[in-house]
Coordinates of C-alpha atoms and ligand atoms in Angstrom, one line a residue:
X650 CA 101.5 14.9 63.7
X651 CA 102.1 18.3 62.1
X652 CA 101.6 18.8 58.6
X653 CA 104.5 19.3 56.1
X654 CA 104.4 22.0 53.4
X655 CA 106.0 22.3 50.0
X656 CA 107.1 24.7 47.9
X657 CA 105.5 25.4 44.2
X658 CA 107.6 25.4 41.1
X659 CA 106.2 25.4 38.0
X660 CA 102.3 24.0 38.6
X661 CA 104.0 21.3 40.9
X662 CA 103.8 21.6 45.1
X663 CA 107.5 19.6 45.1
X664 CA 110.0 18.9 48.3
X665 CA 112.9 21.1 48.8
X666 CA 116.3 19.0 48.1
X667 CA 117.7 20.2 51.3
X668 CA 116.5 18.5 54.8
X669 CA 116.2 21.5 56.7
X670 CA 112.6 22.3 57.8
X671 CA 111.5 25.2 60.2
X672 CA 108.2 25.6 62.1
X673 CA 105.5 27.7 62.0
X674 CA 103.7 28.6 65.5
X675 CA 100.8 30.3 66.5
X676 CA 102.3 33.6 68.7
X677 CA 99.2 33.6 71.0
X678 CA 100.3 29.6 72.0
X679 CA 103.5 28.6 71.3
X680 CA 102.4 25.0 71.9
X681 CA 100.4 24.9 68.7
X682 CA 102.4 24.1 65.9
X683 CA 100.7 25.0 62.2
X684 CA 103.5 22.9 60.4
X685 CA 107.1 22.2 58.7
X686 CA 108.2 24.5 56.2
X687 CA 111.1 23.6 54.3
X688 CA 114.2 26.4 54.3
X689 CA 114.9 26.6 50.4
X690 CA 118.3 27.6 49.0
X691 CA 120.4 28.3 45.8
X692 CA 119.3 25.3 44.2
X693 CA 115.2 26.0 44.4
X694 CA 115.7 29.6 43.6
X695 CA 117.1 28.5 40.6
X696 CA 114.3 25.4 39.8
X697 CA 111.6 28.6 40.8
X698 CA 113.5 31.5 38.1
X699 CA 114.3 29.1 35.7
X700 CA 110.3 28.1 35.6
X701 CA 109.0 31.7 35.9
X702 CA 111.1 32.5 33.3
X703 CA 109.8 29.8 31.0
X704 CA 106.6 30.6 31.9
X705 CA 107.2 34.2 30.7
X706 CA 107.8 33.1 27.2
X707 CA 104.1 32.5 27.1
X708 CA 102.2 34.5 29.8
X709 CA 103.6 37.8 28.2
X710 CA 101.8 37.2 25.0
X711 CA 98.5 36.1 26.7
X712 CA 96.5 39.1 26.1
X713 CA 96.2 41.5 29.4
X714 CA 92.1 41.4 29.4
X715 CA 92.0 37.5 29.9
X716 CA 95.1 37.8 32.3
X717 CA 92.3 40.3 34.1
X718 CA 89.6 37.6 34.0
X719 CA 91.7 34.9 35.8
X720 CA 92.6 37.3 38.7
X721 CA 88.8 38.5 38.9
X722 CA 88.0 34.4 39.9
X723 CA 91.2 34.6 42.3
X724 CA 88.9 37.8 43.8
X725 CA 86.1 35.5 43.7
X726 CA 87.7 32.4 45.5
X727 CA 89.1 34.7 48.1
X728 CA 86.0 36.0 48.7
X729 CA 84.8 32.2 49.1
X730 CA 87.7 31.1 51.3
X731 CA 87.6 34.5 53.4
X732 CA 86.6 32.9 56.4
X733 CA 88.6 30.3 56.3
X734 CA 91.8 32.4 55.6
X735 CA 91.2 34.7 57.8
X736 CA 90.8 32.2 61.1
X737 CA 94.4 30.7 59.4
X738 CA 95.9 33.8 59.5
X739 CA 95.1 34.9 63.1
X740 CA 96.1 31.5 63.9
X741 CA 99.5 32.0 62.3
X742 CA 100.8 35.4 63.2
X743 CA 97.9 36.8 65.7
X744 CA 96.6 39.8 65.2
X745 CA 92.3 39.7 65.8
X746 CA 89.9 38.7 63.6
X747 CA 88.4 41.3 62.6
X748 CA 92.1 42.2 61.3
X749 CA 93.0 39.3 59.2
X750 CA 89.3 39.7 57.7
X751 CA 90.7 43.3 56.9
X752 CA 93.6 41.8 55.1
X753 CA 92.0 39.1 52.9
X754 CA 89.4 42.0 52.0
X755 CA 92.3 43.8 51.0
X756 CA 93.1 41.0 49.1
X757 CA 90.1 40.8 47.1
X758 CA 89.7 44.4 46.8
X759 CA 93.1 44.4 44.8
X760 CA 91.9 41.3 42.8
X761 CA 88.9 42.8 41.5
X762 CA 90.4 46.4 41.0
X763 CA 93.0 45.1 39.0
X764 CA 91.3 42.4 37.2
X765 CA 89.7 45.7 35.4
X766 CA 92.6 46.8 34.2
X767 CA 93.4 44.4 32.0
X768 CA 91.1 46.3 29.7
X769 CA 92.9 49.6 30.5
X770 CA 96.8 49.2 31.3
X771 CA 96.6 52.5 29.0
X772 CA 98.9 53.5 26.7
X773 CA 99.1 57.1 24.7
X774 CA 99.5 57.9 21.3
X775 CA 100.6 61.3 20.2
X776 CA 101.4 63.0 17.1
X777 CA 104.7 62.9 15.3
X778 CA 106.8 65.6 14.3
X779 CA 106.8 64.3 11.0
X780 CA 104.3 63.5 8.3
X781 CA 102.8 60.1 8.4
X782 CA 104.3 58.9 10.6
X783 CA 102.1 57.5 13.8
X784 CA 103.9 57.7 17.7
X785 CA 102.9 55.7 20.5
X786 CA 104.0 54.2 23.8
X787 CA 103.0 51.5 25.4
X788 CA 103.2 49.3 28.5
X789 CA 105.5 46.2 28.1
X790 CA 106.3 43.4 30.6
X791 CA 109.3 43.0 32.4
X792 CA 110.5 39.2 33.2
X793 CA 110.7 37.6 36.6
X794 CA 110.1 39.7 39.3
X795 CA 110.7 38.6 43.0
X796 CA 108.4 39.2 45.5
X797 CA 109.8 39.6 49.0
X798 CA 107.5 40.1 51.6
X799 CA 106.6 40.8 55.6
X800 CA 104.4 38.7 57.8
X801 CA 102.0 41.8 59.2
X802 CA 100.2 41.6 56.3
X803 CA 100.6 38.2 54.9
X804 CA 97.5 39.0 52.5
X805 CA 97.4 42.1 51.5
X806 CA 101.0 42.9 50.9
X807 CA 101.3 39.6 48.2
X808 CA 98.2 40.3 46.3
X809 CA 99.2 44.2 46.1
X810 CA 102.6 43.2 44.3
X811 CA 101.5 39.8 42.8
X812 CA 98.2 40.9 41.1
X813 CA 99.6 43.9 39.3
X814 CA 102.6 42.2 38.4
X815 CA 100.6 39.5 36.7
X816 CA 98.6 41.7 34.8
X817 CA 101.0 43.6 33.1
X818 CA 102.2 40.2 31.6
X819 CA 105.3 39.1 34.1
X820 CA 105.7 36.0 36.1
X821 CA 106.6 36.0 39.6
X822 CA 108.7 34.0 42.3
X823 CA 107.2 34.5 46.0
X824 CA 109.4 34.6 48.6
X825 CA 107.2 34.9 51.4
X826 CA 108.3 36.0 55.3
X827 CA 109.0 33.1 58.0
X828 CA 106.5 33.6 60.3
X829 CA 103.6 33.6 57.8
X830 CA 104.4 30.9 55.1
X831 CA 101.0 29.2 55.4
X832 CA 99.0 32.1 54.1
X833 CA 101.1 32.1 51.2
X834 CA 100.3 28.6 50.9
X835 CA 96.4 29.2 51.2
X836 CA 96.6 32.3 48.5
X837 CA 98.7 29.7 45.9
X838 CA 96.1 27.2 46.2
X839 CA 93.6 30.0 45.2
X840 CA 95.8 31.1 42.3
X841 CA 96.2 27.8 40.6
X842 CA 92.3 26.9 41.4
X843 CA 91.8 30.0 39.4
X844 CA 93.7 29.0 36.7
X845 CA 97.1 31.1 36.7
X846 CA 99.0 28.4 34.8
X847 CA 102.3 26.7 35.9
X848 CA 105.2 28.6 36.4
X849 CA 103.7 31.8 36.4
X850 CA 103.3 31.8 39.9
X851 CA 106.1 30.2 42.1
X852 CA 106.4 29.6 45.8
X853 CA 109.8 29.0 47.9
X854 CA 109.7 29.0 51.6
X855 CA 112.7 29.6 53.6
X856 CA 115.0 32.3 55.5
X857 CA 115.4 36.0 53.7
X858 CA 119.2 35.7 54.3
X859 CA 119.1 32.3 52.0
X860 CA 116.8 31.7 49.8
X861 CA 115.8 35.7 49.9
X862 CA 119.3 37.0 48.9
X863 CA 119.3 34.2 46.2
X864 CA 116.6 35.6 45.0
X865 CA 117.5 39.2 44.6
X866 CA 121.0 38.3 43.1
X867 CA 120.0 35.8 40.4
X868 CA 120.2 37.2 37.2
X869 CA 117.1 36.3 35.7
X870 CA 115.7 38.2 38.1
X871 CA 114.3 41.4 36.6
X872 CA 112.6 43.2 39.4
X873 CA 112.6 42.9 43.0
X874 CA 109.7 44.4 45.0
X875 CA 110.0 44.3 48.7
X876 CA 108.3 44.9 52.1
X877 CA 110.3 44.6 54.8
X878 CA 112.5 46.6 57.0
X879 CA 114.8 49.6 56.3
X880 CA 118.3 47.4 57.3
X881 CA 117.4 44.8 54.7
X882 CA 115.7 47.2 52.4
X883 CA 119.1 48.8 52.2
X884 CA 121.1 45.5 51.4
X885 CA 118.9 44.7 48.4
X886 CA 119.0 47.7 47.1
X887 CA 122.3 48.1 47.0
X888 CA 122.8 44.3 45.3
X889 CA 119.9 45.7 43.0
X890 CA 121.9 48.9 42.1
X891 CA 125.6 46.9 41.2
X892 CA 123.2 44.9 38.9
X893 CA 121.0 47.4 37.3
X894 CA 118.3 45.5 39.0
X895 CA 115.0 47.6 39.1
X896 CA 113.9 47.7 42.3
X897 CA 110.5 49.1 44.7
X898 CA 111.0 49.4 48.4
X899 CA 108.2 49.6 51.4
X900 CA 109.7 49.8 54.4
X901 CA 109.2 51.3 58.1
X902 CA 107.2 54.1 59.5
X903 CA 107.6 56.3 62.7
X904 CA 104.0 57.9 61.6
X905 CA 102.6 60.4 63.8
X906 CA 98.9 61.8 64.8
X907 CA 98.8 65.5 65.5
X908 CA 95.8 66.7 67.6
X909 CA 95.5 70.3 67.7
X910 CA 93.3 72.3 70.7
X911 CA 90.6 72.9 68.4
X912 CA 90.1 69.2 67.8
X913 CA 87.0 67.0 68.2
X914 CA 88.7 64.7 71.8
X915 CA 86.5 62.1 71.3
X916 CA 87.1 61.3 67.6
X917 CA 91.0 62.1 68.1
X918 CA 90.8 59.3 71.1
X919 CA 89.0 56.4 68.7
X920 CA 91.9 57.4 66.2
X921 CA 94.7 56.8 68.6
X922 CA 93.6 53.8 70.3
X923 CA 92.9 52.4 66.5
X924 CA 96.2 53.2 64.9
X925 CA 98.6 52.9 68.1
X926 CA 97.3 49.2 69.2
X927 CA 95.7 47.8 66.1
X928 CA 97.7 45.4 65.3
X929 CA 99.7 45.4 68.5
X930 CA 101.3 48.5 67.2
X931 CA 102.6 46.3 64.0
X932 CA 101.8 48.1 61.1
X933 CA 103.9 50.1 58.8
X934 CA 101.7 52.8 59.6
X935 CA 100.6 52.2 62.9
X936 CA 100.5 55.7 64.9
X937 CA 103.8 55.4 67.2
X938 CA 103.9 58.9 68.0
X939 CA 101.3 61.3 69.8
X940 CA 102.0 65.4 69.1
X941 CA 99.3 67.3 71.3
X942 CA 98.7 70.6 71.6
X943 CA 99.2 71.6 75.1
X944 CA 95.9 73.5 75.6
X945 CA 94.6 69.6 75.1
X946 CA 97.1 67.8 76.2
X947 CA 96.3 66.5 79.5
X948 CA 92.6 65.8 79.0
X949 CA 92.9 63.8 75.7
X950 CA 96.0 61.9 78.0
X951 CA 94.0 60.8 81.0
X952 CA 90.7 59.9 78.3
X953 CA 93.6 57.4 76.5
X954 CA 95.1 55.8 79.2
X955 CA 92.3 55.4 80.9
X956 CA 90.6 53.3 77.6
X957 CA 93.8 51.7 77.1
X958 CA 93.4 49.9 80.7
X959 CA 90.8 48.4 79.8
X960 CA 92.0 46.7 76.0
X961 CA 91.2 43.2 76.3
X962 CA 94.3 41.3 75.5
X963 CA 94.3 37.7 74.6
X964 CA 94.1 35.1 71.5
X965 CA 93.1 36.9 68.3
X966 CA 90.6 33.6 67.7
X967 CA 88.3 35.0 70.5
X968 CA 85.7 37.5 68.8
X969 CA 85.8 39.4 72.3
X970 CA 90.0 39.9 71.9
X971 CA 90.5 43.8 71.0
X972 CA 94.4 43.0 70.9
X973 CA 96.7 39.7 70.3
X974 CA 99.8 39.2 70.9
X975 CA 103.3 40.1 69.3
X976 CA 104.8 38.2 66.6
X977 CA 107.5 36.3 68.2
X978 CA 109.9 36.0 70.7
X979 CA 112.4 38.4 69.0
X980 CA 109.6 40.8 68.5
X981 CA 108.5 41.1 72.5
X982 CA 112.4 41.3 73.5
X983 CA 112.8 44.3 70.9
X984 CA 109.6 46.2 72.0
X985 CA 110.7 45.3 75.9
X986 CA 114.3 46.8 75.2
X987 CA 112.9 49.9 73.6
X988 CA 110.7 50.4 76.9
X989 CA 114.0 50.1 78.6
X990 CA 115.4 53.1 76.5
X991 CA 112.5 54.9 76.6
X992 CA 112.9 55.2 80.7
X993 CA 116.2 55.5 80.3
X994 CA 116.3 58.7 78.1
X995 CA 114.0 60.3 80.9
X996 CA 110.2 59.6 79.2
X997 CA 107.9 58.9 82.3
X998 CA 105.9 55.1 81.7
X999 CA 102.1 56.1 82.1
X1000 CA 100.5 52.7 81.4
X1001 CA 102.1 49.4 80.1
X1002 CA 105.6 48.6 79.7
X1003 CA 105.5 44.8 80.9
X1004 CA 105.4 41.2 79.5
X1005 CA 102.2 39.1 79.7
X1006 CA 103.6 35.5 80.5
X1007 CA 101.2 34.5 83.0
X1008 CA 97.8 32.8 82.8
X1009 CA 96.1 32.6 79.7
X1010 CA 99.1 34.8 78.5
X1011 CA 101.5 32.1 79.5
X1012 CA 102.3 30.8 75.9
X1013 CA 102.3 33.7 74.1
X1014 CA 104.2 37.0 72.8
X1015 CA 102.0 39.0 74.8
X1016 CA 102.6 42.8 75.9
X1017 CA 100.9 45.4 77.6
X1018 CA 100.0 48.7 75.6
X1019 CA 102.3 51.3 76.4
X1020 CA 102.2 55.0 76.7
X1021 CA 105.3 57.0 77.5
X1022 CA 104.9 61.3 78.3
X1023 CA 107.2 63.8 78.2
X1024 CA 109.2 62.9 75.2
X1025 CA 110.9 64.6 73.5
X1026 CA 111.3 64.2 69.7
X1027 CA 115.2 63.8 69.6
X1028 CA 114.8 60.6 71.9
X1029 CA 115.5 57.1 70.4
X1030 CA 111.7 56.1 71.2
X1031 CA 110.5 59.1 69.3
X1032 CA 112.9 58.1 66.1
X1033 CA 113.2 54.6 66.1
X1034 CA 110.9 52.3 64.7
X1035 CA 110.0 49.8 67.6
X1036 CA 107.0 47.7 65.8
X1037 CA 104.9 47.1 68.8
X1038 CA 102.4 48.8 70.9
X1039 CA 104.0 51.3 71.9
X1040 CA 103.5 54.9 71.9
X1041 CA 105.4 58.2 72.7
X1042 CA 103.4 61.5 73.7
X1043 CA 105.1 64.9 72.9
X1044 CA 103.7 68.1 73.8
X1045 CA 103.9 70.8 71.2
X1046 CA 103.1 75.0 71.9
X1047 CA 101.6 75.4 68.6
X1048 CA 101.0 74.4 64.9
X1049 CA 104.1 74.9 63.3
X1050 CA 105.8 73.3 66.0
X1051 CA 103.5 69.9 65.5
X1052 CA 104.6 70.0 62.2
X1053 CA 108.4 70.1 62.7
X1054 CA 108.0 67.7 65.6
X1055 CA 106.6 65.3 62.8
X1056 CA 108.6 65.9 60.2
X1057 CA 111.8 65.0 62.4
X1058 CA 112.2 61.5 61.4
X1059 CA 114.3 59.6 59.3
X1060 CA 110.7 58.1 57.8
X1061 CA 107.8 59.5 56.2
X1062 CA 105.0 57.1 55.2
X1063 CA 101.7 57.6 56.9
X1064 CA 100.5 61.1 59.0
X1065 CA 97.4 61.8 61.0
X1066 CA 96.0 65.8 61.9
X1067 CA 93.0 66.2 63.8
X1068 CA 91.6 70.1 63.2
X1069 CA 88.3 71.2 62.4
X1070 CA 90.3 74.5 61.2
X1071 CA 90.2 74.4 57.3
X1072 CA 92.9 76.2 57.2
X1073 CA 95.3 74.9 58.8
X1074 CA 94.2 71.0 57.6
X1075 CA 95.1 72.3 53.9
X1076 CA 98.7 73.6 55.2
X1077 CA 99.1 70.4 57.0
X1078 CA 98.5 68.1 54.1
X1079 CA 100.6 70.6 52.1
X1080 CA 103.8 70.6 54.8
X1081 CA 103.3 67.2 56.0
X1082 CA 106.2 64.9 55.1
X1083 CA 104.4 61.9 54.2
X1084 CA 103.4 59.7 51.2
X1085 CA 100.1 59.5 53.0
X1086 CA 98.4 62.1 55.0
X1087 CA 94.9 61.6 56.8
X1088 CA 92.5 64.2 58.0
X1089 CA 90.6 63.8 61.3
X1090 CA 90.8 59.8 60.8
X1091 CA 94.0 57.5 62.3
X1092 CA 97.5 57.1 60.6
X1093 CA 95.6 53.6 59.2
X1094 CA 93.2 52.7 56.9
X1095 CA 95.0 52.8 53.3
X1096 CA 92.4 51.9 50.4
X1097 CA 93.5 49.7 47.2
X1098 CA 92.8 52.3 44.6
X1099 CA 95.3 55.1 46.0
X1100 CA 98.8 55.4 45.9
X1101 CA 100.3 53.6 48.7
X1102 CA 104.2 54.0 49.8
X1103 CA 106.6 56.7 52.2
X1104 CA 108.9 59.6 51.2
X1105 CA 112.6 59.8 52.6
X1106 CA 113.7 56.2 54.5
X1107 CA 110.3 54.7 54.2
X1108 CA 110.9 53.9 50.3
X1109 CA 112.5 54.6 47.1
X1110 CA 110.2 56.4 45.5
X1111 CA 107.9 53.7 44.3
X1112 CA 104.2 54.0 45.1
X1113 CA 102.2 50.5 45.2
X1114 CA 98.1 50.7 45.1
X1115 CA 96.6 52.9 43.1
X1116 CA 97.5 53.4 39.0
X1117 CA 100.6 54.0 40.0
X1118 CA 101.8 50.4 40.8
X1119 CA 101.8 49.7 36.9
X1120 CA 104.8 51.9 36.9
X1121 CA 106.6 49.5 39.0
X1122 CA 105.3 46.3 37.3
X1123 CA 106.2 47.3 32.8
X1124 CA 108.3 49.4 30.9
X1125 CA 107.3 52.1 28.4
X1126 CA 108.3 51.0 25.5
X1127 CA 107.9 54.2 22.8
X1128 CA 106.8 52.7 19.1
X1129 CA 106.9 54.6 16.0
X1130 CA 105.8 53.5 12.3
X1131 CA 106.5 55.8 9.3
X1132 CA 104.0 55.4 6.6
X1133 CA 105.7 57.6 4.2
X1134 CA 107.7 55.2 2.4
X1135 CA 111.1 57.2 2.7
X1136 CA 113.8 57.8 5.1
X1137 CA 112.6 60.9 7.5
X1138 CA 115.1 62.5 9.9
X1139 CA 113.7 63.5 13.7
X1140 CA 115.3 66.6 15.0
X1141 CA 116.7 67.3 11.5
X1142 CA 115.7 71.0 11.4
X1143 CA 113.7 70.5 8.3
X1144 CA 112.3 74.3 8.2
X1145 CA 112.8 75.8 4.4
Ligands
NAD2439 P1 112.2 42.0 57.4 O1 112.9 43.1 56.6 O2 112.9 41.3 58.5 O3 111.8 40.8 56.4 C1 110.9 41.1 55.3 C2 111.2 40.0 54.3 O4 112.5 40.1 53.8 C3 111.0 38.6 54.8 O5 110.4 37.8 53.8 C4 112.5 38.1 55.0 O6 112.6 36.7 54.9 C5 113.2 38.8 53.9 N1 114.6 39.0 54.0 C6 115.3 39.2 55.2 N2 116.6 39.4 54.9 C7 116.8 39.3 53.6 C8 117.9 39.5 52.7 N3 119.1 39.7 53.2 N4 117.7 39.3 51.4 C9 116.4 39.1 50.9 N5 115.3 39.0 51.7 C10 115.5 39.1 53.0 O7 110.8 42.7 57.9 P2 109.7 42.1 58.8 O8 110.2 42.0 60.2 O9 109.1 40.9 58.1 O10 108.6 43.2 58.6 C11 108.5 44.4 59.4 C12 109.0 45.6 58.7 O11 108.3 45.7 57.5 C13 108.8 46.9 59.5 O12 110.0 47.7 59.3 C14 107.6 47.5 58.7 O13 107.6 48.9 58.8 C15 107.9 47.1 57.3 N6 106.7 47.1 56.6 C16 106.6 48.1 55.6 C17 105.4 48.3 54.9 C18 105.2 49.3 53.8 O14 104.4 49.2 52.9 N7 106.0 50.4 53.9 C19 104.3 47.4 55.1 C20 104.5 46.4 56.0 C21 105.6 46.3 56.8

């Protein structure tokens, strides 16, 4: 008997009105069933606004230090349920252990790092042009945000919208992605353990296309920060822009490591293998394209495929598991077809390319780590996002080249250069089209405490992480008070 989850509205875990129910599986055995999720429409996203934005009445007005304090006990029962979290979460969308650890660490390092700024969230006061008269501005709340998220990070990616958004005083309705609604689950019972108080925090389960677009056209809905794919990245922002909606976009990557001939192999090689098959190749910034310098080329090729031979592939539960499986049906078809296109344009298959369905792979999304050569970087593989493990070797002649050869995507989020020239690191971190560039270390591996988001189709300018995610999450509001006790004119020219 499986068990049946809820959504949250205001303090309450309540039934959806409608019957319909979808199921959540674990992708390394199809045959395990997690449990029911009910598929929310109109009606709860209007129960969830309506009780974030009741609940914003009051949680503006607590004061942002003791809105800190509750989210540094959320960091503290994360840390508590880490464990347990994590083995849920490799259970629920598959990627290993020592993963989903990484993303509930994630989660706790955003807890904690945030929880401190309720005693910042500075503003700044300047002088006036006039006499007494005092100038300020200062960070305000916003409303209800919505909270749209992906299912490769099912931790992380909440807490680095939901915990900043909290602090700076707004309430929040979660729409989490299909495949990992039980996460959400687990960090909601955290949140309310900890104390966040009813209606601040609200949970609906269900499709993006229903209860998501509900979501982002309601108009109590202030803000809309999203994760999630260019195609559906577009349509919101569009419904956000015909309603003056304010709205932060995270969306897909085509990242690139460059290794140039003067590169240290054997660290380029741990780099590779790390961001092209961690994950199963499912990361925003997982390292889907290989440029080597020719003078390298072939040596650092045959070192990679043959350690990629030997990945063990299997059930992310198993400590000994270096890669798990895709996360769904959908997901292996997509990377399969993109193999398909890859030897179609003319690439040559050096390793991979095939469904696991047999054995102990036999219920699973399983896939062999892929490595195509001789692509070129016009070819669909080489452009296209394709979310898997999959990656596409070009050979470049020099170090302008590299550069161009990365730059020539649609996308620009995460960037990788192994040199030990000085010189020519600086001019790559300088040319590099990227919101995040990394020297002799793999296209992953963002920390909380930096700036985190893509230039060109990977975003709209936002940047989560870092400070800078409090520019998503309030308004400046600019506050002057004249002391003078008469009527003074700004921009009057006042000069005798
Ligand atoms: P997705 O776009 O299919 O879904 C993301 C979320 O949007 C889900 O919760 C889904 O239910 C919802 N959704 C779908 N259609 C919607 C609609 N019409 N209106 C409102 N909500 C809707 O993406 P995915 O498959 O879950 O995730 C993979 C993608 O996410 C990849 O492209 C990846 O690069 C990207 N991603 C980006 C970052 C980043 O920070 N840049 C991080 C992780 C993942």
């Amino acid at each position: 008997m499986s068990e049946t989850f809820k959504n949250y509205i205001d303090g309450q875990w309540v039934e959806a009105r409608t019957a319909k129910t979808f199921e959540n599986r674990n992708p390394a055995d199809h045959h395990d069933l997690i449990g029911v999720f009910p598929v929310s429409g109109a009606e709860e996203v209007l129960q969830a606004v309506q009780a974030a934005k009741n609940a914003f009445a009051r949680w503006r007005l607590v004061p942002a230090p003791k809105r800190g304090e509750i989210l540094y006990r959320v960091g503290d029962l994360l840390r508590k349920h880490k464990e347990e979290i994590a083995q849920g979460m490799t259970r629920e969308m598959g990627k290993i252990l020592k993963e989903t650890r990484g993303d509930v660490q994630e989660g706790i390092d955003t807890a904690f790092y945030v929880s401190g700024e309720g005693r910042r969230l500075f503003g700044q006061t300047t002088p006036s042009e006039l006499p007494d008269k005092f100038a300020m501005s200062v960070r305000a709340p916003i409303g209800v945000c919505a909270l749209i998220t992906p299912w490769n990070f099912p931790m992380a990616i909440p807490t680095w919208k939901m915990f900043p958004a909290l602090l700076c005083g707004n309430t929040v309705v979660f729409k989490p992605a299909e495949d990992t609604p039980h996460t959400a689950v687990k960090l909601v019972e955290i949140l309310t353990e900890a104390g966040v108080p009813p209606g601040v925090v609200n949970l609906i389960h269900g499709r993006g296309e229903e209860a998501g677009a509900a979501l982002v056209r309601h108009p109590d809905v202030q803000l809309v920060s999203f994760t999630g794919s260019a195609a559906v990245g577009r349509e919101i922002a569009s419904v956000c822009g015909q309603n003056l909606k304010r709205v932060s976009l995270e969306l897909g990557g085509k990242n690139a490591q460059i290794v140039m001939e003067d590169a240290d192999l054997s660290l380029a090689l741990e780099g590779v293998l790390w961001g092209a098959f961690g994950t199963t190749g499912q990361r925003c910034t997982a390292t889907s394209r290989l440029i080597l310098h020719r003078d390298i080329k072939q040596r650092l090729t045959e070192l990679l495929v043959a350690r990629t031979e030997k990945i063990k592939i299997g059930d992310g539960l198993d400590e000994s598991t270096e890669m798990g499986p895709l996360i769904n049906q959908a997901a292996r078809e997509k990377v399969h077809r993109y193999v398909q296109i890859g030897k179609a344009e003319g690439a040559r298959l050096l390793i991979g390319g095939a469904i696991l369905d047999e054995g102990k792979w036999a219920n699973g999304y399983f896939y062999r780590p892929t490595i195509f050569d001789q692509v070129t970087p016009s070819m669909r593989i080489a452009q296209e996002e394709i979310f898997g493990p999959v990656l596409s070797i070009i050979e470049v002649k020099s170090f302008e080249q590299a550069i161009d050869v990365l730059n020539s995507t649609a996308y620009g989020l995460s960037s990788s250069i192994y040199t030990r020239d000085v010189g020519r690191a600086f001019r790559a971190m300088r040319d590099i089209e990227a919101g995040i560039t990394y020297v002799n270390g793999p296209t992953i591996g963002a920390e909380v405490h930096l700036p985190f988001g893509g230039v060109k189709d990977t975003g709209n300018g936002h940047r989560e992480a870092g400070t800078t995610v409090y520019d998503i999450f309030s308004e400046w509001k600019s506050i002057y008070v004249d002391y003078s006790g008469k009527l003074q004119k700004a921009q009057i020219d006042n000069a005798e």
